[in-house]
mmCIF file with all atom_site columns, C-alpha atoms in Angstrom:
data_model
loop_
_atom_site.group_PDB
_atom_site.id
_atom_site.type_symbol
_atom_site.label_atom_id
_atom_site.label_alt_id
_atom_site.label_comp_id
_atom_site.label_asym_id
_atom_site.label_entity_id
_atom_site.label_seq_id
_atom_site.pdbx_PDB_ins_code
_atom_site.Cartn_x
_atom_site.Cartn_y
_atom_site.Cartn_z
_atom_site.occupancy
_atom_site.B_iso_or_equiv
_atom_site.pdbx_formal_charge
_atom_site.auth_seq_id
_atom_site.auth_comp_id
_atom_site.auth_asym_id
_atom_site.auth_atom_id
_atom_site.pdbx_PDB_model_num
ATOM 1   C CA . MET A 1 1   ? -40.126 -13.151 3.072   1.00 45.00 ? 1   MET A CA 1
ATOM 2   C CA . GLY A 1 2   ? -40.414 -16.497 4.858   1.00 49.00 ? 2   GLY A CA 1
ATOM 3   C CA . THR A 1 3   ? -42.097 -17.084 8.178   1.00 56.00 ? 3   THR A CA 1
ATOM 4   C CA . LEU A 1 4   ? -40.083 -17.622 11.341  1.00 57.00 ? 4   LEU A CA 1
ATOM 5   C CA . ASN A 1 5   ? -40.381 -21.002 12.995  1.00 59.00 ? 5   ASN A CA 1
ATOM 6   C CA . PRO A 1 6   ? -40.089 -20.466 16.767  1.00 63.00 ? 6   PRO A CA 1
ATOM 7   C CA . TYR A 1 7   ? -39.307 -24.185 17.299  1.00 62.00 ? 7   TYR A CA 1
ATOM 8   C CA . GLN A 1 8   ? -36.384 -24.306 14.855  1.00 55.00 ? 8   GLN A CA 1
ATOM 9   C CA . PRO A 1 9   ? -32.991 -24.428 16.566  1.00 52.00 ? 9   PRO A CA 1
ATOM 10  C CA . PRO A 1 10  ? -30.714 -21.470 15.875  1.00 53.00 ? 10  PRO A CA 1
ATOM 11  C CA . VAL A 1 11  ? -28.404 -21.847 12.873  1.00 47.00 ? 11  VAL A CA 1
ATOM 12  C CA . SER A 1 12  ? -25.092 -20.021 12.699  1.00 45.00 ? 12  SER A CA 1
ATOM 13  C CA . ARG A 1 13  ? -23.615 -18.634 9.490   1.00 43.00 ? 13  ARG A CA 1
ATOM 14  C CA . LEU A 1 14  ? -20.751 -21.104 9.875   1.00 40.00 ? 14  LEU A CA 1
ATOM 15  C CA . SER A 1 15  ? -23.084 -24.091 9.988   1.00 39.00 ? 15  SER A CA 1
ATOM 16  C CA . GLU A 1 16  ? -25.030 -22.695 7.003   1.00 41.00 ? 16  GLU A CA 1
ATOM 17  C CA . ALA A 1 17  ? -21.800 -22.357 5.011   1.00 41.00 ? 17  ALA A CA 1
ATOM 18  C CA . LEU A 1 18  ? -20.632 -25.826 6.070   1.00 41.00 ? 18  LEU A CA 1
ATOM 19  C CA . SER A 1 19  ? -23.989 -27.347 5.127   1.00 42.00 ? 19  SER A CA 1
ATOM 20  C CA . ALA A 1 20  ? -23.816 -25.664 1.734   1.00 43.00 ? 20  ALA A CA 1
ATOM 21  C CA . GLU A 1 21  ? -20.216 -26.774 1.200   1.00 46.00 ? 21  GLU A CA 1
ATOM 22  C CA . LEU A 1 22  ? -21.168 -30.361 1.966   1.00 47.00 ? 22  LEU A CA 1
ATOM 23  C CA . GLY A 1 23  ? -24.189 -30.153 -0.340  1.00 47.00 ? 23  GLY A CA 1
ATOM 24  C CA . GLY A 1 24  ? -26.812 -30.299 2.400   1.00 70.00 ? 24  GLY A CA 1
ATOM 25  C CA . ASP A 1 25  ? -29.522 -28.530 0.425   1.00 86.00 ? 25  ASP A CA 1
ATOM 26  C CA . CYS A 1 26  ? -28.479 -29.335 -3.129  1.00 90.00 ? 26  CYS A CA 1
ATOM 27  C CA . TRP A 1 27  ? -28.091 -32.499 -5.178  1.00 92.00 ? 27  TRP A CA 1
ATOM 28  C CA . ARG A 1 28  ? -27.549 -33.698 -8.722  1.00 91.00 ? 28  ARG A CA 1
ATOM 29  C CA . ASP A 1 29  ? -30.071 -35.763 -10.646 1.00 90.00 ? 29  ASP A CA 1
ATOM 30  C CA . GLY A 1 30  ? -28.512 -36.558 -14.016 1.00 90.00 ? 30  GLY A CA 1
ATOM 31  C CA . LYS A 1 31  ? -27.958 -33.164 -15.670 1.00 91.00 ? 31  LYS A CA 1
ATOM 32  C CA . ASP A 1 32  ? -30.345 -31.451 -13.238 1.00 92.00 ? 32  ASP A CA 1
ATOM 33  C CA . LEU A 1 33  ? -29.424 -29.461 -10.164 1.00 93.00 ? 33  LEU A CA 1
ATOM 34  C CA . VAL A 1 34  ? -32.001 -30.057 -7.418  1.00 94.00 ? 34  VAL A CA 1
ATOM 35  C CA . VAL A 1 35  ? -32.222 -27.619 -4.500  1.00 93.00 ? 35  VAL A CA 1
ATOM 36  C CA . ARG A 1 36  ? -34.433 -26.773 -1.577  1.00 92.00 ? 36  ARG A CA 1
ATOM 37  C CA . PRO A 1 37  ? -36.060 -23.323 -1.535  1.00 89.00 ? 37  PRO A CA 1
ATOM 38  C CA . GLY A 1 38  ? -33.697 -20.688 -0.173  1.00 89.00 ? 38  GLY A CA 1
ATOM 39  C CA . CYS A 1 39  ? -30.662 -22.914 -0.703  1.00 90.00 ? 39  CYS A CA 1
ATOM 40  C CA . THR A 1 40  ? -27.119 -21.585 -0.560  1.00 92.00 ? 40  THR A CA 1
ATOM 41  C CA . LEU A 1 41  ? -25.052 -23.474 -3.105  1.00 91.00 ? 41  LEU A CA 1
ATOM 42  C CA . PRO A 1 42  ? -21.407 -24.338 -2.371  1.00 91.00 ? 42  PRO A CA 1
ATOM 43  C CA . GLY A 1 43  ? -18.969 -21.458 -2.859  1.00 90.00 ? 43  GLY A CA 1
ATOM 44  C CA . ARG A 1 44  ? -17.882 -22.641 -6.292  1.00 92.00 ? 44  ARG A CA 1
ATOM 45  C CA . CYS A 1 45  ? -18.777 -21.503 -9.796  1.00 92.00 ? 45  CYS A CA 1
ATOM 46  C CA . ILE A 1 46  ? -21.959 -23.220 -10.982 1.00 92.00 ? 46  ILE A CA 1
ATOM 47  C CA . LYS A 1 47  ? -20.564 -23.337 -14.518 1.00 92.00 ? 47  LYS A CA 1
ATOM 48  C CA . CYS A 1 48  ? -16.979 -24.642 -14.104 1.00 92.00 ? 48  CYS A CA 1
ATOM 49  C CA . ASN A 1 49  ? -16.556 -25.489 -10.384 1.00 91.00 ? 49  ASN A CA 1
ATOM 50  C CA . GLU A 1 50  ? -13.704 -22.982 -9.850  1.00 91.00 ? 50  GLU A CA 1
ATOM 51  C CA . PRO A 1 51  ? -13.753 -20.966 -6.586  1.00 92.00 ? 51  PRO A CA 1
ATOM 52  C CA . ALA A 1 52  ? -16.551 -18.390 -6.736  1.00 90.00 ? 52  ALA A CA 1
ATOM 53  C CA . GLU A 1 53  ? -16.067 -14.648 -6.460  1.00 88.00 ? 53  GLU A CA 1
ATOM 54  C CA . LEU A 1 54  ? -17.328 -13.330 -3.149  1.00 86.00 ? 54  LEU A CA 1
ATOM 55  C CA . PRO A 1 55  ? -19.893 -12.283 -2.192  1.00 88.00 ? 55  PRO A CA 1
ATOM 56  C CA . LEU A 1 56  ? -22.146 -15.002 -3.583  1.00 88.00 ? 56  LEU A CA 1
ATOM 57  C CA . ARG A 1 57  ? -25.109 -13.825 -5.680  1.00 87.00 ? 57  ARG A CA 1
ATOM 58  C CA . HIS A 1 58  ? -28.649 -13.898 -4.323  1.00 90.00 ? 58  HIS A CA 1
ATOM 59  C CA . ALA A 1 59  ? -30.922 -14.736 -7.243  1.00 89.00 ? 59  ALA A CA 1
ATOM 60  C CA . ARG A 1 60  ? -34.682 -15.202 -7.544  1.00 91.00 ? 60  ARG A CA 1
ATOM 61  C CA . PHE A 1 61  ? -35.962 -17.661 -10.103 1.00 91.00 ? 61  PHE A CA 1
ATOM 62  C CA . TYR A 1 62  ? -39.521 -17.823 -11.431 1.00 92.00 ? 62  TYR A CA 1
ATOM 63  C CA . TRP A 1 63  ? -41.436 -20.626 -13.103 1.00 91.00 ? 63  TRP A CA 1
ATOM 64  C CA . HIS A 1 64  ? -44.944 -21.464 -14.247 1.00 90.00 ? 64  HIS A CA 1
ATOM 65  C CA . HIS A 1 65  ? -46.350 -24.579 -15.850 1.00 90.00 ? 65  HIS A CA 1
ATOM 66  C CA . PRO A 1 66  ? -45.432 -24.736 -19.566 1.00 89.00 ? 66  PRO A CA 1
ATOM 67  C CA . ALA A 1 67  ? -49.090 -25.266 -20.572 1.00 91.00 ? 67  ALA A CA 1
ATOM 68  C CA . LEU A 1 68  ? -49.698 -21.631 -19.614 1.00 91.00 ? 68  LEU A CA 1
ATOM 69  C CA . TYR A 1 69  ? -47.891 -20.583 -22.814 1.00 90.00 ? 69  TYR A CA 1
ATOM 70  C CA . LEU A 1 70  ? -51.048 -21.623 -24.694 1.00 92.00 ? 70  LEU A CA 1
ATOM 71  C CA . VAL A 1 71  ? -52.756 -18.537 -23.262 1.00 90.00 ? 71  VAL A CA 1
ATOM 72  C CA . VAL A 1 72  ? -50.510 -16.421 -25.542 1.00 88.00 ? 72  VAL A CA 1
ATOM 73  C CA . PHE A 1 73  ? -52.833 -17.372 -28.410 1.00 90.00 ? 73  PHE A CA 1
ATOM 74  C CA . ALA A 1 74  ? -55.677 -15.635 -26.546 1.00 90.00 ? 74  ALA A CA 1
ATOM 75  C CA . GLY A 1 75  ? -53.552 -12.524 -26.071 1.00 89.00 ? 75  GLY A CA 1
ATOM 76  C CA . LEU A 1 76  ? -50.111 -11.536 -24.885 1.00 90.00 ? 76  LEU A CA 1
ATOM 77  C CA . LEU A 1 77  ? -51.392 -9.139  -22.231 1.00 92.00 ? 77  LEU A CA 1
ATOM 78  C CA . LEU A 1 78  ? -53.732 -11.807 -20.833 1.00 93.00 ? 78  LEU A CA 1
ATOM 79  C CA . TYR A 1 79  ? -50.820 -14.262 -20.667 1.00 91.00 ? 79  TYR A CA 1
ATOM 80  C CA . LEU A 1 80  ? -48.612 -11.726 -18.866 1.00 91.00 ? 80  LEU A CA 1
ATOM 81  C CA . VAL A 1 81  ? -51.270 -10.979 -16.250 1.00 93.00 ? 81  VAL A CA 1
ATOM 82  C CA . ILE A 1 82  ? -52.053 -14.645 -15.587 1.00 92.00 ? 82  ILE A CA 1
ATOM 83  C CA . ALA A 1 83  ? -48.361 -15.624 -15.513 1.00 91.00 ? 83  ALA A CA 1
ATOM 84  C CA . LEU A 1 84  ? -47.669 -12.849 -13.020 1.00 92.00 ? 84  LEU A CA 1
ATOM 85  C CA . PHE A 1 85  ? -50.221 -14.303 -10.606 1.00 93.00 ? 85  PHE A CA 1
ATOM 86  C CA . VAL A 1 86  ? -49.618 -18.048 -10.990 1.00 92.00 ? 86  VAL A CA 1
ATOM 87  C CA . ARG A 1 87  ? -45.824 -18.135 -11.205 1.00 91.00 ? 87  ARG A CA 1
ATOM 88  C CA . ARG A 1 88  ? -43.797 -19.711 -8.450  1.00 93.00 ? 88  ARG A CA 1
ATOM 89  C CA . ARG A 1 89  ? -40.659 -18.148 -7.032  1.00 92.00 ? 89  ARG A CA 1
ATOM 90  C CA . THR A 1 90  ? -37.594 -19.565 -5.328  1.00 91.00 ? 90  THR A CA 1
ATOM 91  C CA . PRO A 1 91  ? -34.526 -17.750 -3.996  1.00 92.00 ? 91  PRO A CA 1
ATOM 92  C CA . VAL A 1 92  ? -31.089 -19.362 -4.402  1.00 92.00 ? 92  VAL A CA 1
ATOM 93  C CA . THR A 1 93  ? -27.650 -18.097 -3.401  1.00 92.00 ? 93  THR A CA 1
ATOM 94  C CA . LEU A 1 94  ? -25.010 -19.120 -5.933  1.00 91.00 ? 94  LEU A CA 1
ATOM 95  C CA . GLY A 1 95  ? -21.518 -18.359 -7.095  1.00 91.00 ? 95  GLY A CA 1
ATOM 96  C CA . LEU A 1 96  ? -19.695 -17.560 -10.329 1.00 91.00 ? 96  LEU A CA 1
ATOM 97  C CA . CYS A 1 97  ? -15.951 -17.509 -10.920 1.00 92.00 ? 97  CYS A CA 1
ATOM 98  C CA . ALA A 1 98  ? -14.272 -14.344 -12.200 1.00 92.00 ? 98  ALA A CA 1
ATOM 99  C CA . ARG A 1 99  ? -14.280 -15.603 -15.817 1.00 93.00 ? 99  ARG A CA 1
ATOM 100 C CA . HIS A 1 100 ? -18.002 -16.454 -15.924 1.00 92.00 ? 100 HIS A CA 1
ATOM 101 C CA . LEU A 1 101 ? -18.886 -13.270 -14.052 1.00 91.00 ? 101 LEU A CA 1
ATOM 102 C CA . ARG A 1 102 ? -16.995 -11.209 -16.678 1.00 92.00 ? 102 ARG A CA 1
ATOM 103 C CA . ARG A 1 103 ? -18.696 -13.139 -19.494 1.00 92.00 ? 103 ARG A CA 1
ATOM 104 C CA . ARG A 1 104 ? -22.128 -12.498 -17.982 1.00 91.00 ? 104 ARG A CA 1
ATOM 105 C CA . ARG A 1 105 ? -21.424 -8.785  -17.539 1.00 92.00 ? 105 ARG A CA 1
ATOM 106 C CA . ALA A 1 106 ? -20.105 -8.522  -21.109 1.00 92.00 ? 106 ALA A CA 1
ATOM 107 C CA . ASN A 1 107 ? -23.257 -10.190 -22.475 1.00 92.00 ? 107 ASN A CA 1
ATOM 108 C CA . LEU A 1 108 ? -25.435 -7.783  -20.496 1.00 91.00 ? 108 LEU A CA 1
ATOM 109 C CA . ALA A 1 109 ? -23.403 -4.808  -21.751 1.00 93.00 ? 109 ALA A CA 1
ATOM 110 C CA . VAL A 1 110 ? -23.674 -5.936  -25.396 1.00 92.00 ? 110 VAL A CA 1
ATOM 111 C CA . ALA A 1 111 ? -27.416 -6.454  -24.967 1.00 92.00 ? 111 ALA A CA 1
ATOM 112 C CA . SER A 1 112 ? -27.856 -3.009  -23.385 1.00 92.00 ? 112 SER A CA 1
ATOM 113 C CA . VAL A 1 113 ? -25.899 -1.257  -26.122 1.00 92.00 ? 113 VAL A CA 1
ATOM 114 C CA . GLY A 1 114 ? -27.749 -3.182  -28.852 1.00 91.00 ? 114 GLY A CA 1
ATOM 115 C CA . ALA A 1 115 ? -31.156 -2.428  -27.355 1.00 91.00 ? 115 ALA A CA 1
ATOM 116 C CA . THR A 1 116 ? -30.264 1.258   -27.005 1.00 91.00 ? 116 THR A CA 1
ATOM 117 C CA . LEU A 1 117 ? -29.053 1.389   -30.614 1.00 91.00 ? 117 LEU A CA 1
ATOM 118 C CA . GLY A 1 118 ? -32.248 -0.385  -31.679 1.00 90.00 ? 118 GLY A CA 1
ATOM 119 C CA . LEU A 1 119 ? -34.347 2.264   -29.936 1.00 90.00 ? 119 LEU A CA 1
ATOM 120 C CA . GLY A 1 120 ? -32.309 4.969   -31.665 1.00 90.00 ? 120 GLY A CA 1
ATOM 121 C CA . VAL A 1 121 ? -32.835 3.351   -35.083 1.00 89.00 ? 121 VAL A CA 1
ATOM 122 C CA . ILE A 1 122 ? -36.570 3.024   -34.369 1.00 88.00 ? 122 ILE A CA 1
ATOM 123 C CA . ALA A 1 123 ? -36.759 6.717   -33.451 1.00 88.00 ? 123 ALA A CA 1
ATOM 124 C CA . MET A 1 124 ? -34.825 7.673   -36.594 1.00 87.00 ? 124 MET A CA 1
ATOM 125 C CA . GLY A 1 125 ? -37.099 5.526   -38.778 1.00 85.00 ? 125 GLY A CA 1
ATOM 126 C CA . VAL A 1 126 ? -40.258 6.974   -37.248 1.00 85.00 ? 126 VAL A CA 1
ATOM 127 C CA . GLN A 1 127 ? -38.949 10.531  -37.488 1.00 84.00 ? 127 GLN A CA 1
ATOM 128 C CA . ARG A 1 128 ? -38.062 10.153  -41.171 1.00 82.00 ? 128 ARG A CA 1
ATOM 129 C CA . ASP A 1 129 ? -41.108 7.992   -41.870 1.00 81.00 ? 129 ASP A CA 1
ATOM 130 C CA . VAL A 1 130 ? -39.017 5.120   -43.289 1.00 79.00 ? 130 VAL A CA 1
ATOM 131 C CA . LEU A 1 131 ? -40.712 1.827   -42.469 1.00 81.00 ? 131 LEU A CA 1
ATOM 132 C CA . PRO A 1 132 ? -37.763 -0.524  -43.281 1.00 85.00 ? 132 PRO A CA 1
ATOM 133 C CA . VAL A 1 133 ? -35.503 1.439   -40.932 1.00 85.00 ? 133 VAL A CA 1
ATOM 134 C CA . THR A 1 134 ? -38.112 1.212   -38.176 1.00 86.00 ? 134 THR A CA 1
ATOM 135 C CA . PHE A 1 135 ? -38.419 -2.557  -38.653 1.00 88.00 ? 135 PHE A CA 1
ATOM 136 C CA . ALA A 1 136 ? -34.611 -2.887  -38.637 1.00 89.00 ? 136 ALA A CA 1
ATOM 137 C CA . GLY A 1 137 ? -34.533 -1.038  -35.311 1.00 89.00 ? 137 GLY A CA 1
ATOM 138 C CA . ILE A 1 138 ? -37.205 -3.309  -33.875 1.00 89.00 ? 138 ILE A CA 1
ATOM 139 C CA . ALA A 1 139 ? -35.291 -6.381  -35.080 1.00 91.00 ? 139 ALA A CA 1
ATOM 140 C CA . LEU A 1 140 ? -32.028 -5.070  -33.579 1.00 91.00 ? 140 LEU A CA 1
ATOM 141 C CA . MET A 1 141 ? -33.680 -4.292  -30.267 1.00 90.00 ? 141 MET A CA 1
ATOM 142 C CA . LEU A 1 142 ? -35.414 -7.686  -30.016 1.00 91.00 ? 142 LEU A CA 1
ATOM 143 C CA . ALA A 1 143 ? -32.270 -9.576  -31.045 1.00 92.00 ? 143 ALA A CA 1
ATOM 144 C CA . SER A 1 144 ? -30.231 -7.682  -28.454 1.00 91.00 ? 144 SER A CA 1
ATOM 145 C CA . LEU A 1 145 ? -32.753 -8.401  -25.720 1.00 90.00 ? 145 LEU A CA 1
ATOM 146 C CA . MET A 1 146 ? -32.854 -12.101 -26.608 1.00 91.00 ? 146 MET A CA 1
ATOM 147 C CA . PHE A 1 147 ? -29.029 -12.207 -26.662 1.00 91.00 ? 147 PHE A CA 1
ATOM 148 C CA . GLY A 1 148 ? -28.983 -10.614 -23.211 1.00 89.00 ? 148 GLY A CA 1
ATOM 149 C CA . ILE A 1 149 ? -31.551 -13.004 -21.798 1.00 85.00 ? 149 ILE A CA 1
ATOM 150 C CA . VAL A 1 150 ? -29.882 -16.138 -23.144 1.00 88.00 ? 150 VAL A CA 1
ATOM 151 C CA . GLY A 1 151 ? -26.294 -14.987 -22.662 1.00 86.00 ? 151 GLY A CA 1
ATOM 152 C CA . SER A 1 152 ? -26.635 -13.790 -19.090 1.00 85.00 ? 152 SER A CA 1
ATOM 153 C CA . ARG A 1 153 ? -28.849 -16.417 -17.533 1.00 86.00 ? 153 ARG A CA 1
ATOM 154 C CA . LEU A 1 154 ? -27.345 -18.310 -14.675 1.00 87.00 ? 154 LEU A CA 1
ATOM 155 C CA . LEU A 1 155 ? -29.556 -21.384 -14.528 1.00 91.00 ? 155 LEU A CA 1
ATOM 156 C CA . VAL A 1 156 ? -32.783 -22.458 -16.237 1.00 90.00 ? 156 VAL A CA 1
ATOM 157 C CA . VAL A 1 157 ? -35.654 -23.492 -13.981 1.00 92.00 ? 157 VAL A CA 1
ATOM 158 C CA . THR A 1 158 ? -37.349 -26.657 -15.196 1.00 92.00 ? 158 THR A CA 1
ATOM 159 C CA . ARG A 1 159 ? -39.728 -27.017 -12.257 1.00 92.00 ? 159 ARG A CA 1
ATOM 160 C CA . ILE A 1 160 ? -40.474 -25.410 -8.910  1.00 91.00 ? 160 ILE A CA 1
ATOM 161 C CA . GLY A 1 161 ? -42.268 -27.865 -6.688  1.00 88.00 ? 161 GLY A CA 1
ATOM 162 C CA . GLU A 1 162 ? -43.403 -27.717 -3.088  1.00 86.00 ? 162 GLU A CA 1
ATOM 163 C CA . ASN A 1 163 ? -40.113 -28.968 -1.619  1.00 87.00 ? 163 ASN A CA 1
ATOM 164 C CA . TYR A 1 164 ? -37.582 -28.872 -4.450  1.00 90.00 ? 164 TYR A CA 1
ATOM 165 C CA . THR A 1 165 ? -36.571 -26.780 -7.444  1.00 92.00 ? 165 THR A CA 1
ATOM 166 C CA . ARG A 1 166 ? -34.943 -28.307 -10.524 1.00 93.00 ? 166 ARG A CA 1
ATOM 167 C CA . PHE A 1 167 ? -32.496 -26.406 -12.713 1.00 94.00 ? 167 PHE A CA 1
ATOM 168 C CA . ARG A 1 168 ? -30.632 -27.053 -15.945 1.00 92.00 ? 168 ARG A CA 1
ATOM 169 C CA . GLY A 1 169 ? -27.463 -25.255 -16.928 1.00 90.00 ? 169 GLY A CA 1
ATOM 170 C CA . ALA A 1 170 ? -25.085 -26.102 -14.100 1.00 91.00 ? 170 ALA A CA 1
ATOM 171 C CA . GLY A 1 171 ? -21.703 -27.365 -15.275 1.00 91.00 ? 171 GLY A CA 1
ATOM 172 C CA . ALA A 1 172 ? -20.896 -31.085 -15.224 1.00 91.00 ? 172 ALA A CA 1
ATOM 173 C CA . ASP A 1 173 ? -17.843 -30.491 -12.999 1.00 91.00 ? 173 ASP A CA 1
ATOM 174 C CA . PHE A 1 174 ? -19.982 -28.648 -10.444 1.00 93.00 ? 174 PHE A CA 1
ATOM 175 C CA . LEU A 1 175 ? -22.697 -31.319 -10.521 1.00 91.00 ? 175 LEU A CA 1
ATOM 176 C CA . ALA A 1 176 ? -20.126 -34.097 -10.081 1.00 91.00 ? 176 ALA A CA 1
ATOM 177 C CA . THR A 1 177 ? -19.217 -32.717 -6.637  1.00 90.00 ? 177 THR A CA 1
ATOM 178 C CA . LEU A 1 178 ? -22.797 -32.931 -5.354  1.00 91.00 ? 178 LEU A CA 1
ATOM 179 C CA . PRO A 1 179 ? -24.436 -35.995 -3.832  1.00 91.00 ? 179 PRO A CA 1
ATOM 180 C CA . ALA A 1 180 ? -26.980 -37.914 -5.905  1.00 88.00 ? 180 ALA A CA 1
ATOM 181 C CA . PHE A 1 181 ? -30.631 -36.995 -5.389  1.00 81.00 ? 181 PHE A CA 1
ATOM 182 C CA . TYR A 1 182 ? -33.092 -39.652 -4.378  1.00 73.00 ? 182 TYR A CA 1
ATOM 183 C CA . ARG A 1 183 ? -36.614 -39.175 -3.145  1.00 63.00 ? 183 ARG A CA 1
ATOM 184 C CA . THR A 1 184 ? -38.082 -40.841 -0.136  1.00 54.00 ? 184 THR A CA 1
ATOM 185 C CA . ARG A 1 185 ? -41.801 -41.380 -0.459  1.00 47.00 ? 185 ARG A CA 1
#
């Protein structure tokens, strides 16, 4: 939850929506989408630029420096604990059209069914003490989870900085409607 600034002038929902529609808090930088923390993207699909289904989705994105992946060699649990504490978070409100929303839901459903079947195969392999069946269940479950993660992701965070967050994965048509990003130093 952010802190309230008592000196900030009041902002109406209409002016927030108008600012988002004009690209006030979001820009393009090549293939990257650059946003301010807490940004509301324009009410268009981030993948194809068609009108977005309402209500827009509130999503939280997390990121940590890629060098932290080296800690995995010291232990997966150690990596998970450290990553949990050092990750950065940014909320973004975004939209998907009906087609991309259906595709995302279908990918999540396939991943859920596959992971559930994988757990069932693991249980069957353990119960009958058949190691190849157990490994097949583990492989099915992991493949389903990876399919769900990759197939349902909205955007990929490449960096969360102090003032801006960079994403990959927005469609070229959507990015073309945004103003170019340039930094003032």
